[in-house]
């Protein structure tokens, strides 16, 4: 069971990385990356509009 759960988590991580790269979202520290991934997860899983707005700050032009 744990292995299946870990595989699902790895796939979510991969999707998050692809989404952040596609939207050209950058971070400057490990802590910032953790916060961005947390926000992105909220958007992806819960459809959280407030988290999506917070992510806009990290987009590069």
Coordinates of N, CA and C in Angstrom, one line a residue:
X1 N 0.8 -1.2 0.0 CA 0.0 0.0 0.0 C 0.9 1.3 0.0
X2 N 1.9 1.2 0.8 CA 2.8 2.4 0.9 C 3.4 2.7 -0.4
X3 N 3.9 1.6 -1.1 CA 4.6 1.8 -2.4 C 3.6 2.5 -3.4
X4 N 2.4 2.0 -3.4 CA 1.4 2.6 -4.4 C 1.2 4.1 -4.1
X5 N 1.1 4.4 -2.8 CA 0.9 5.8 -2.4 C 2.1 6.6 -2.8
X6 N 3.3 6.1 -2.6 CA 4.5 6.8 -2.9 C 4.6 7.1 -4.5
X7 N 4.1 6.1 -5.2 CA 4.1 6.3 -6.7 C 3.2 7.4 -7.1
X8 N 2.0 7.4 -6.5 CA 1.0 8.5 -6.7 C 1.6 9.8 -6.4
X9 N 2.3 9.9 -5.2 CA 2.9 11.2 -4.8 C 4.0 11.6 -5.8
X10 N 4.8 10.7 -6.3 CA 5.9 11.0 -7.3 C 5.2 11.5 -8.6
X11 N 4.1 11.0 -9.0 CA 3.5 11.5 -10.2 C 2.9 12.9 -10.0
X12 N 2.4 13.1 -8.8 CA 1.9 14.5 -8.5 C 3.1 15.4 -8.5
X13 N 4.2 15.1 -7.9 CA 5.4 15.9 -7.9 C 5.8 16.2 -9.4
X14 N 5.8 15.2 -10.2 CA 6.2 15.4 -11.6 C 5.3 16.4 -12.3
X15 N 4.0 16.2 -12.1 CA 3.0 17.1 -12.7 C 3.2 18.5 -12.2
X16 N 3.4 18.7 -10.9 CA 3.7 20.0 -10.3 C 4.9 20.6 -11.0
X17 N 6.0 19.9 -11.1 CA 7.2 20.4 -11.7 C 6.9 20.9 -13.2
X18 N 6.1 20.1 -13.9 CA 5.8 20.4 -15.3 C 5.0 21.7 -15.4
X19 N 4.0 21.7 -14.5 CA 3.1 22.9 -14.5 C 3.8 24.2 -14.1
X20 N 4.7 24.1 -13.1 CA 5.5 25.3 -12.7 C 6.4 25.7 -13.8
X21 N 7.0 24.7 -14.5 CA 7.9 25.0 -15.6 C 7.2 25.7 -16.8
X22 N 6.0 25.1 -17.1 CA 5.2 25.6 -18.2 C 4.8 27.0 -18.0
X23 N 4.4 27.4 -16.7 CA 3.9 28.7 -16.4 C 5.1 29.6 -16.1
X24 N 6.3 29.1 -16.2 CA 7.5 29.9 -16.0 C 7.6 30.5 -14.6
X25 N 7.3 29.7 -13.6 CA 7.3 30.1 -12.2 C 8.7 29.8 -11.6
X26 N 9.3 30.8 -11.1 CA 10.7 30.6 -10.5 C 10.7 30.8 -9.0
X27 N 11.7 30.2 -8.4 CA 11.9 30.4 -7.0 C 13.4 30.6 -6.7
X28 N 13.7 31.2 -5.5 CA 15.0 31.6 -5.2 C 15.6 30.8 -4.0
X29 N 14.8 30.0 -3.4 CA 15.3 29.2 -2.3 C 14.5 27.9 -2.1
X30 N 15.0 27.0 -1.4 CA 14.3 25.7 -1.1 C 13.0 26.0 -0.4
X31 N 13.0 26.9 0.5 CA 11.8 27.2 1.3 C 10.8 27.8 0.4
X32 N 11.2 28.7 -0.5 CA 10.3 29.3 -1.5 C 9.7 28.3 -2.4
X33 N 10.5 27.3 -2.8 CA 10.0 26.2 -3.7 C 9.0 25.4 -3.0
X34 N 9.2 25.1 -1.7 CA 8.3 24.4 -0.9 C 6.9 25.1 -0.8
X35 N 7.0 26.4 -0.6 CA 5.8 27.2 -0.5 C 5.0 27.2 -1.8
X36 N 5.7 27.4 -2.9 CA 5.1 27.4 -4.2 C 4.5 26.0 -4.5
X37 N 5.2 24.9 -4.2 CA 4.6 23.6 -4.5 C 3.3 23.4 -3.6
X38 N 3.4 23.9 -2.4 CA 2.2 23.8 -1.5 C 1.0 24.5 -2.2
X39 N 1.3 25.8 -2.6 CA 0.2 26.6 -3.3 C -0.3 25.9 -4.5
X40 N 0.6 25.4 -5.3 CA 0.3 24.7 -6.6 C -0.6 23.4 -6.3
X41 N -0.2 22.7 -5.2 CA -1.0 21.6 -4.8 C -2.4 21.9 -4.5
X42 N -2.6 23.0 -3.7 CA -3.9 23.5 -3.3 C -4.7 23.9 -4.6
X43 N -4.1 24.5 -5.6 CA -4.8 24.8 -6.8 C -5.2 23.6 -7.6
X44 N -4.2 22.7 -7.7 CA -4.4 21.4 -8.5 C -5.5 20.5 -7.9
X45 N -5.5 20.3 -6.6 CA -6.3 19.4 -5.9 C -7.7 20.0 -5.5
X46 N -7.6 21.2 -4.9 CA -8.8 21.8 -4.4 C -9.4 22.9 -5.3
X47 N -8.7 23.3 -6.4 CA -9.2 24.4 -7.2 C -9.2 25.7 -6.4
X48 N -8.3 25.9 -5.5 CA -8.2 27.1 -4.6 C -7.9 28.3 -5.4
X49 N -8.8 29.2 -5.5 CA -8.6 30.5 -6.3 C -7.6 31.4 -5.6
X50 N -7.7 31.5 -4.3 CA -6.8 32.4 -3.5 C -5.3 31.9 -3.7
X51 N -5.1 30.6 -3.7 CA -3.8 30.1 -3.8 C -3.3 30.4 -5.3
X52 N -4.2 30.3 -6.2 CA -3.8 30.6 -7.6 C -3.3 32.0 -7.8
X53 N -4.0 32.9 -7.1 CA -3.6 34.4 -7.1 C -2.3 34.6 -6.5
X54 N -2.0 33.9 -5.4 CA -0.7 34.0 -4.7 C 0.4 33.5 -5.6
X55 N 0.2 32.4 -6.4 CA 1.2 31.9 -7.4 C 1.5 32.9 -8.5
X56 N 0.6 33.8 -8.8 CA 0.9 34.7 -9.9 C 2.1 35.6 -9.6
X57 N 2.4 35.8 -8.3 CA 3.5 36.6 -7.9 C 4.8 36.1 -8.3
X58 N 4.9 34.7 -8.4 CA 6.1 34.1 -8.8 C 6.4 33.9 -10.3
X59 N 5.4 34.3 -11.1 CA 5.6 34.2 -12.5 C 6.6 35.2 -13.0
X60 N 7.5 34.8 -13.9 CA 8.4 35.7 -14.5 C 8.0 36.1 -15.9
X61 N 8.3 37.3 -16.2 CA 7.8 37.8 -17.5 C 8.7 37.4 -18.7

